[in-house]
Coordinates of C-alpha atoms and ligand atoms in Angstrom, one line a residue:
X1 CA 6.9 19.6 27.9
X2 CA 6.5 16.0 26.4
X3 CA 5.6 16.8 22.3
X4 CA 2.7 14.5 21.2
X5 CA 3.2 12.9 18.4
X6 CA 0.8 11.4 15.8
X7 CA 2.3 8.4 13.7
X8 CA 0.5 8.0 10.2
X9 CA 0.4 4.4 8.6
X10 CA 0.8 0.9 10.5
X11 CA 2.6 -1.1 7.8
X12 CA 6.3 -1.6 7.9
X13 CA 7.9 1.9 8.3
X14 CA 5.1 3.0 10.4
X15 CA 5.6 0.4 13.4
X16 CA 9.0 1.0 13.1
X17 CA 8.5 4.8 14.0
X18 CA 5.7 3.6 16.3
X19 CA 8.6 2.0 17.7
X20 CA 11.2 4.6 18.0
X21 CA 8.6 7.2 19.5
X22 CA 7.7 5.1 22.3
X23 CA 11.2 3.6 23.3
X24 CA 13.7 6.2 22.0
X25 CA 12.7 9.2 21.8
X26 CA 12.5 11.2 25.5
X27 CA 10.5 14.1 25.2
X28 CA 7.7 12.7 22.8
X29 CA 4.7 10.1 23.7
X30 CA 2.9 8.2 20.7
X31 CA -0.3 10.2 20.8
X32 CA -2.3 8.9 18.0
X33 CA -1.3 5.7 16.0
X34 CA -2.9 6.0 12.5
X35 CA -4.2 3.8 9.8
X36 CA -7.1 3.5 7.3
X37 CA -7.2 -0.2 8.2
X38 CA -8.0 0.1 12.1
X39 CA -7.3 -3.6 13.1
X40 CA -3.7 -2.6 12.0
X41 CA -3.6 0.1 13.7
X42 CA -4.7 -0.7 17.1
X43 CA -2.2 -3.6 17.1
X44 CA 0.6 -1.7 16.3
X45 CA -0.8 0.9 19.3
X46 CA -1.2 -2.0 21.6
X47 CA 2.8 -3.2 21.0
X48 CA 3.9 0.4 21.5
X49 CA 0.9 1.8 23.8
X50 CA -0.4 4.8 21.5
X51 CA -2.8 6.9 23.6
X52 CA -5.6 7.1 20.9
X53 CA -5.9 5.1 17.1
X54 CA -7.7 6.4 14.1
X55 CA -8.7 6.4 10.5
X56 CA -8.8 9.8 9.4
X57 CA -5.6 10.9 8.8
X58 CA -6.5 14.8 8.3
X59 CA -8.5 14.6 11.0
X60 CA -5.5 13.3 13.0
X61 CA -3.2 15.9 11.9
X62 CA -5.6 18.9 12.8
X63 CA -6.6 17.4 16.5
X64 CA -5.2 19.9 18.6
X65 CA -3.7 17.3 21.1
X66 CA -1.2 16.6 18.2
X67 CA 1.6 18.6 18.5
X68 CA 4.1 16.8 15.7
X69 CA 3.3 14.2 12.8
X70 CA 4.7 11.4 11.5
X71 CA 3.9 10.2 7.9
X72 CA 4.5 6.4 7.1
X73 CA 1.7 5.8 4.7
X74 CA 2.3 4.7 1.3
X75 CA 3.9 7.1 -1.3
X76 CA 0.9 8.6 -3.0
X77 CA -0.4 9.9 0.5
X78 CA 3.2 11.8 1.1
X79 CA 2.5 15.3 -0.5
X80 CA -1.0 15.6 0.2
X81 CA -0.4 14.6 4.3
X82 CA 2.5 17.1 4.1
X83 CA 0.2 19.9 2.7
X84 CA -2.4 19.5 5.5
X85 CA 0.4 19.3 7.8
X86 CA 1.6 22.8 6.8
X87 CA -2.0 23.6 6.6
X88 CA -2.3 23.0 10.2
X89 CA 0.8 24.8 11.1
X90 CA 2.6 21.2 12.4
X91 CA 6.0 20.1 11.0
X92 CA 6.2 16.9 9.6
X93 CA 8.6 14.4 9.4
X94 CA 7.4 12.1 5.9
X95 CA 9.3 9.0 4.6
X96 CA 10.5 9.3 1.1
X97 CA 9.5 10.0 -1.5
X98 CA 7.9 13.0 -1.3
X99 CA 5.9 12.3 -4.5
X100 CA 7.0 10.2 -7.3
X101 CA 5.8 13.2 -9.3
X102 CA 8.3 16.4 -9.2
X103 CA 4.7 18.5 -10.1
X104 CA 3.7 17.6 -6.6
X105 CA 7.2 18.1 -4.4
X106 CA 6.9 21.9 -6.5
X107 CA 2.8 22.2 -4.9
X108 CA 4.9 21.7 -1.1
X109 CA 7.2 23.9 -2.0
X110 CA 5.4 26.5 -2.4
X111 CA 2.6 25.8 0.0
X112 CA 6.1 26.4 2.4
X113 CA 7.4 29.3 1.0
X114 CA 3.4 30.6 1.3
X115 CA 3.5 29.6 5.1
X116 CA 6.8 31.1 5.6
X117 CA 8.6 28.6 6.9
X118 CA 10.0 24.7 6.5
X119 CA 7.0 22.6 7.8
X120 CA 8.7 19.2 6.1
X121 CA 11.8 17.1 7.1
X122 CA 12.0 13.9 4.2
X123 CA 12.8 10.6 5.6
X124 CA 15.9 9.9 3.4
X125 CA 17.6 8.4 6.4
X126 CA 20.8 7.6 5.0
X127 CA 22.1 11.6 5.6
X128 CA 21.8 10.1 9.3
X129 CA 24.0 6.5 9.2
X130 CA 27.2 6.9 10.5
X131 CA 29.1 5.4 7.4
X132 CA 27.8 8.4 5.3
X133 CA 28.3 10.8 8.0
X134 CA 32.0 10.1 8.6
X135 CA 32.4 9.8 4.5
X136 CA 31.3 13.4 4.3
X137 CA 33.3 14.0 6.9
X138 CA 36.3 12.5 5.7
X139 CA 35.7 14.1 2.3
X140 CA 34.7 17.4 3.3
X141 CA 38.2 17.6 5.4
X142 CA 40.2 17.2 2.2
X143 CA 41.4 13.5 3.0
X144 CA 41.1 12.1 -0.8
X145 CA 41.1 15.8 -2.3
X146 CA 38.2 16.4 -5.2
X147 CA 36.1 14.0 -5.8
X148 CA 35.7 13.0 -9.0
X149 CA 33.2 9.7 -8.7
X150 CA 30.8 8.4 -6.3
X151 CA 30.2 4.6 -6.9
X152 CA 26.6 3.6 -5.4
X153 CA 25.5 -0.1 -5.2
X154 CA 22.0 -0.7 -3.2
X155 CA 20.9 -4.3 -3.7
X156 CA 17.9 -6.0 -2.2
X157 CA 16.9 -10.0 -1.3
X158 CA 14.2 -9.9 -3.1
X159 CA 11.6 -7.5 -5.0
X160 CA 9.0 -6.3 -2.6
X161 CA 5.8 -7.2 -5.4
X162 CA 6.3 -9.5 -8.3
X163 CA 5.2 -7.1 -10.7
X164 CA 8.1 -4.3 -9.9
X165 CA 9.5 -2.7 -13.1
X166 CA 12.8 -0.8 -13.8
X167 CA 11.0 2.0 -13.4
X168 CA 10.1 1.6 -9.6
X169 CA 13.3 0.8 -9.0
X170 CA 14.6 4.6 -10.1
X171 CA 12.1 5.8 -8.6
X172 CA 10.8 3.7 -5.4
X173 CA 14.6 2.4 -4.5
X174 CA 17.1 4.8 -6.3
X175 CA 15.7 7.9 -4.6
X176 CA 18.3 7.2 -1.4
X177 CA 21.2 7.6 -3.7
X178 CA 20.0 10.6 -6.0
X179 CA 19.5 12.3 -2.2
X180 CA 22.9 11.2 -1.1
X181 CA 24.8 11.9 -4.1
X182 CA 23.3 15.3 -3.4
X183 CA 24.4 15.7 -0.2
X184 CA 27.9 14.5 -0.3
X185 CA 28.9 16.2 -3.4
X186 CA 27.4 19.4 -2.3
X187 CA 26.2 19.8 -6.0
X188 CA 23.1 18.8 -8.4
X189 CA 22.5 15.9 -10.9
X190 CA 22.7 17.1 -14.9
X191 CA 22.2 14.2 -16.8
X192 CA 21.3 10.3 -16.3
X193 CA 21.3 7.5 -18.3
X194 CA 19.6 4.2 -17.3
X195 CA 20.5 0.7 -18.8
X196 CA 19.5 -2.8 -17.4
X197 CA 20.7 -6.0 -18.1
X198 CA 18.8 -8.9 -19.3
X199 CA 17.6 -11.9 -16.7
X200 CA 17.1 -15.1 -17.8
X201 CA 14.1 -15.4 -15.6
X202 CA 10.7 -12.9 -15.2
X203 CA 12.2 -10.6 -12.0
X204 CA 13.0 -6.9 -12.5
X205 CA 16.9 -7.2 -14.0
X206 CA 19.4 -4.5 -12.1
X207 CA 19.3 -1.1 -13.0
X208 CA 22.4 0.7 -14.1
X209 CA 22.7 4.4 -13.8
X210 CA 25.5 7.3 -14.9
X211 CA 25.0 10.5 -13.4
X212 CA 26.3 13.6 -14.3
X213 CA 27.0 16.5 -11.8
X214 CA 27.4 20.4 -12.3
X215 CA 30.6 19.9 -10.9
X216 CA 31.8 17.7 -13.8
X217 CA 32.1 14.6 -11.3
X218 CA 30.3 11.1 -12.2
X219 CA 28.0 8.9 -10.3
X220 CA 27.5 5.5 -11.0
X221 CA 23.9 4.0 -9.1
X222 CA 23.6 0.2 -9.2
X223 CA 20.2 -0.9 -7.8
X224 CA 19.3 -4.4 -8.1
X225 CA 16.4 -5.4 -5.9
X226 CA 16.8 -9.1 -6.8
X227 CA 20.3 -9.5 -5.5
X228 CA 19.3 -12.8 -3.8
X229 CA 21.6 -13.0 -1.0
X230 CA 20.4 -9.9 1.2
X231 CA 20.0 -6.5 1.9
X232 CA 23.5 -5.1 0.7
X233 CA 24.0 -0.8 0.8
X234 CA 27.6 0.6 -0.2
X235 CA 29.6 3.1 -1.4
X236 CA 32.5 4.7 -2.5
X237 CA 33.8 8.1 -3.1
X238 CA 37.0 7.9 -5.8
X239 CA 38.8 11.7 -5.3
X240 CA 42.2 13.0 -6.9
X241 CA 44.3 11.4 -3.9
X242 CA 42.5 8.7 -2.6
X243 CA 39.6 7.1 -2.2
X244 CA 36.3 6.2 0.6
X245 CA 34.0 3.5 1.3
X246 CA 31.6 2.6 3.5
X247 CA 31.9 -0.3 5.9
X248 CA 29.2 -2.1 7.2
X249 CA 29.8 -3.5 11.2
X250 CA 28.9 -6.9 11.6
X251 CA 29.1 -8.1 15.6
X252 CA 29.9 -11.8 14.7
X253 CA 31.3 -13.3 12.6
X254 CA 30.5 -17.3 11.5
X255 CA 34.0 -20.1 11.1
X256 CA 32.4 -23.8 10.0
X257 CA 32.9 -26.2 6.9
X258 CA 36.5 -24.5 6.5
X259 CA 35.2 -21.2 6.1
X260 CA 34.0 -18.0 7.5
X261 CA 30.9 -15.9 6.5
X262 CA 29.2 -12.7 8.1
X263 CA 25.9 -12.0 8.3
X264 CA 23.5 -10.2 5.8
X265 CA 20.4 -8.0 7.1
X266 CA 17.3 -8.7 5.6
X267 CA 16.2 -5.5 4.7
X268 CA 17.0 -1.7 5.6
X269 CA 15.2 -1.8 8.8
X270 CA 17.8 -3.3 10.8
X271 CA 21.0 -2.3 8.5
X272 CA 19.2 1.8 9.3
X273 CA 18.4 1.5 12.3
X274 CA 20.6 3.7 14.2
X275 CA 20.0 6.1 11.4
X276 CA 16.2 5.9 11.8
X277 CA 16.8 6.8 15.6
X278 CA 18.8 9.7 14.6
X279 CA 16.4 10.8 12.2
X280 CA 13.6 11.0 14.6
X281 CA 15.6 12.6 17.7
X282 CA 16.5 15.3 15.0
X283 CA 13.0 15.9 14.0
X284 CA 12.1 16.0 17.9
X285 CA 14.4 18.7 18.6
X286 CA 13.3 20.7 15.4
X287 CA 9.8 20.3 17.2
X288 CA 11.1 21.2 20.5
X289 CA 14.0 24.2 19.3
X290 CA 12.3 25.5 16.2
X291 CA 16.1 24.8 14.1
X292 CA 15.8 23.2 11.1
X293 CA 18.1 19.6 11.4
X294 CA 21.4 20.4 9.4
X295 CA 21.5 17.1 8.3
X296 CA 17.8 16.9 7.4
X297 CA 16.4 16.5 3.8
X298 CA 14.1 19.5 3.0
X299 CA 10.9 19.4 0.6
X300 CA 13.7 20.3 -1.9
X301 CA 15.5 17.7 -1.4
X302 CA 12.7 15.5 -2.3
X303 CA 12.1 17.7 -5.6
X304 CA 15.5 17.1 -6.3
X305 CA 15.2 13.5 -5.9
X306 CA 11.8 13.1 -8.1
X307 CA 13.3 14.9 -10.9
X308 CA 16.4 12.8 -11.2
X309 CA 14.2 9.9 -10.8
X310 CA 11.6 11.1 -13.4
X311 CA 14.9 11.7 -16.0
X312 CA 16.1 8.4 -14.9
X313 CA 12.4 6.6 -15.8
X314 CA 13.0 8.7 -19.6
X315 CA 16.4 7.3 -19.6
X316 CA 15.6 3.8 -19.6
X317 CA 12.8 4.3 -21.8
X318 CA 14.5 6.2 -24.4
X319 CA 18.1 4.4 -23.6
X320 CA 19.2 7.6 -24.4
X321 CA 21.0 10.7 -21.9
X322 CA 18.2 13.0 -20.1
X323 CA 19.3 16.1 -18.8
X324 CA 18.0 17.7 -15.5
X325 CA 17.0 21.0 -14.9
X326 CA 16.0 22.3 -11.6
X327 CA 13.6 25.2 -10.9
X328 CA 15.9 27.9 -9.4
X329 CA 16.0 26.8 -5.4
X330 CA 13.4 28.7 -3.9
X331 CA 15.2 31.2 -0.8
X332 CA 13.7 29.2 2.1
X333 CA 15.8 26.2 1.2
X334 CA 18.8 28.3 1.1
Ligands
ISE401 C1 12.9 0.5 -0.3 O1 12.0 0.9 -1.3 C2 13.0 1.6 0.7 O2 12.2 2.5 0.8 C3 14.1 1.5 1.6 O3 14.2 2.7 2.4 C4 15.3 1.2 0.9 O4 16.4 1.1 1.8 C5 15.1 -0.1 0.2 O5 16.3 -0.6 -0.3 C6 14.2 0.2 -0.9 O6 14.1 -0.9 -1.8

């Protein structure tokens, strides 16, 4: 049976999953194509012919020719779309963050653990990219022994807004490594600090993070989203007898003027987008099997993620250590 799926929010990431349900994912049609702004929406349905466009986003999540949701819309609209999604009894597959606010990840939680069940799967898509899968892999196979450090640098062309702060970038950029960190050390985050260097212009300077673990390992987070030259992701795993880092493939390479150069993506769209396909497939089948992706980040995952970012905000503010202390994790996410 084909899975209908609705697809919330027709800016950026939300044509982009338009995209991926129509073209790449067999066994789901693009039922409803949502978007306060309907103009938007019905172009982005027209590209990738949705069956039906609309407005009303809880109205689209309770129609009961939606079988599966999509959320894409911006960040304040995460929780509350994931609530009426668990509301309705639909799982939901919502682009990070969660919520910028650990207060409303917790109201998810335990609207969840009320319902029973996972309803949410977070899109923090890098679990899914096959650099960080075969890290993990590497690492979980004893290749470099303990880890002690993960090294994190995510760097952007430019700043999406002029007016973006330190502060967005822990908690509107950094939130891919505190999930990742996560994941591949199999631990939690303790302690952050935050420091940023000064520019000699108005943009947002980089933002420099040290992350403590419960495992006694540290994590160093570079984001600086006004690297200039491109969309730039890496990392690096330091362990007692060796080290990992990820490799980006580039298909061509450029010889002229006595040198060579490869190619920069512009943003994460294109440097992700296996790892968006991935991520959707996965959802599909959780829709279609009822298991819960291994891989997948859980509402938890996005609590986790809020409160490092939250301690990280204090950090900079205070230029001072925060601890972090998680709520004990709830049995469903066990
Ligand atoms: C941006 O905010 C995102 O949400 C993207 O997923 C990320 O890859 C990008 O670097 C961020 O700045």
């Amino acid at each position: 049976m084909t899975t209908r799926i609705a697809v919330i929010g027709a800016g950026i990431m939300g044509a982009d999953h338009a995209k991926i349900v129509a073209q790449d994912m067999p066994g789901a049609c693009l039922q409803v194509l949502c978007d306060m702004d309907e103009t938007r929406a019905r172009s982005v349905a027209d590209i990738y012919g949705a069956r039906h466009v609309a407005t009303d986003p809880e109205a689209v999540i309770a129609r009961d020719d939606v079988d599966a949701v999509i959320v894409a819309s911006p960040d304040f609209t995460h929780a509350p779309l994931s609530l009426a999604c668990i509301k309705a009894g639909k799982k939901v597959m919502c682009e990070k963050p969660l919520s910028q606010k650990s207060g409303d990840c917790l109201e998810v939680m335990n609207a969840e653990e009320a319902a029973g069940a996972r309803h949410v799967m977070l899109g923090f898509m890098r679990r899914y990219d096959p650099a960080y899968l075969e890290m993990r892999k590497m690492l979980k196979s004893g290749e470099i022994g303990r880890a002690l450090m993960m090294h994190n640098w995510h760097r952007n062309g430019d700043t999406p807004a002029g007016d973006f702060t330190g502060a967005m970038a822990i908690t509107n950029s950094a939130p891919h490594e505190f999930d990742i960190l996560r994941y591949m050390l199999d631990t939690e985050a303790t302690a952050i600090t935050a420091r940023q260097p000064k520019r000699s212009d108005s943009k947002v300077a980089p933002v420099v993070m040290v992350i403590e673990t419960a495992d006694d390992q540290i994590v160093t987070v570079e984001v600086n989203n006004n690297a200039a030259y491109g969309y730039d992701v890496k990392a690096e795993l330091v362990g007692e007898q060796g080290s990992i880092a990820t490799n980006h493939a580039a298909y061509t390479r450029l010889d002229k003027a006595m040198s060579k150069s490869v190619r920069h993506d512009p943003d994460w769209r294109d440097r992700y987008a296996e790892a968006y396909r991935t991520q959707d497939r996965a959802f599909l089948a959780w829709v279609q099997r009822g298991y819960y992706p291994e891989l997948a980040s859980s509402s938890w995952d996005g609590y986790a993620a809020a409160m490092i970012a939250e301690a990280g905000v204090r950090a900079l503010g205070a230029g001072a250590r925060q601890e972090i202390t998680f709520i004990a994790k709830p049995e469903i996410y066990k």
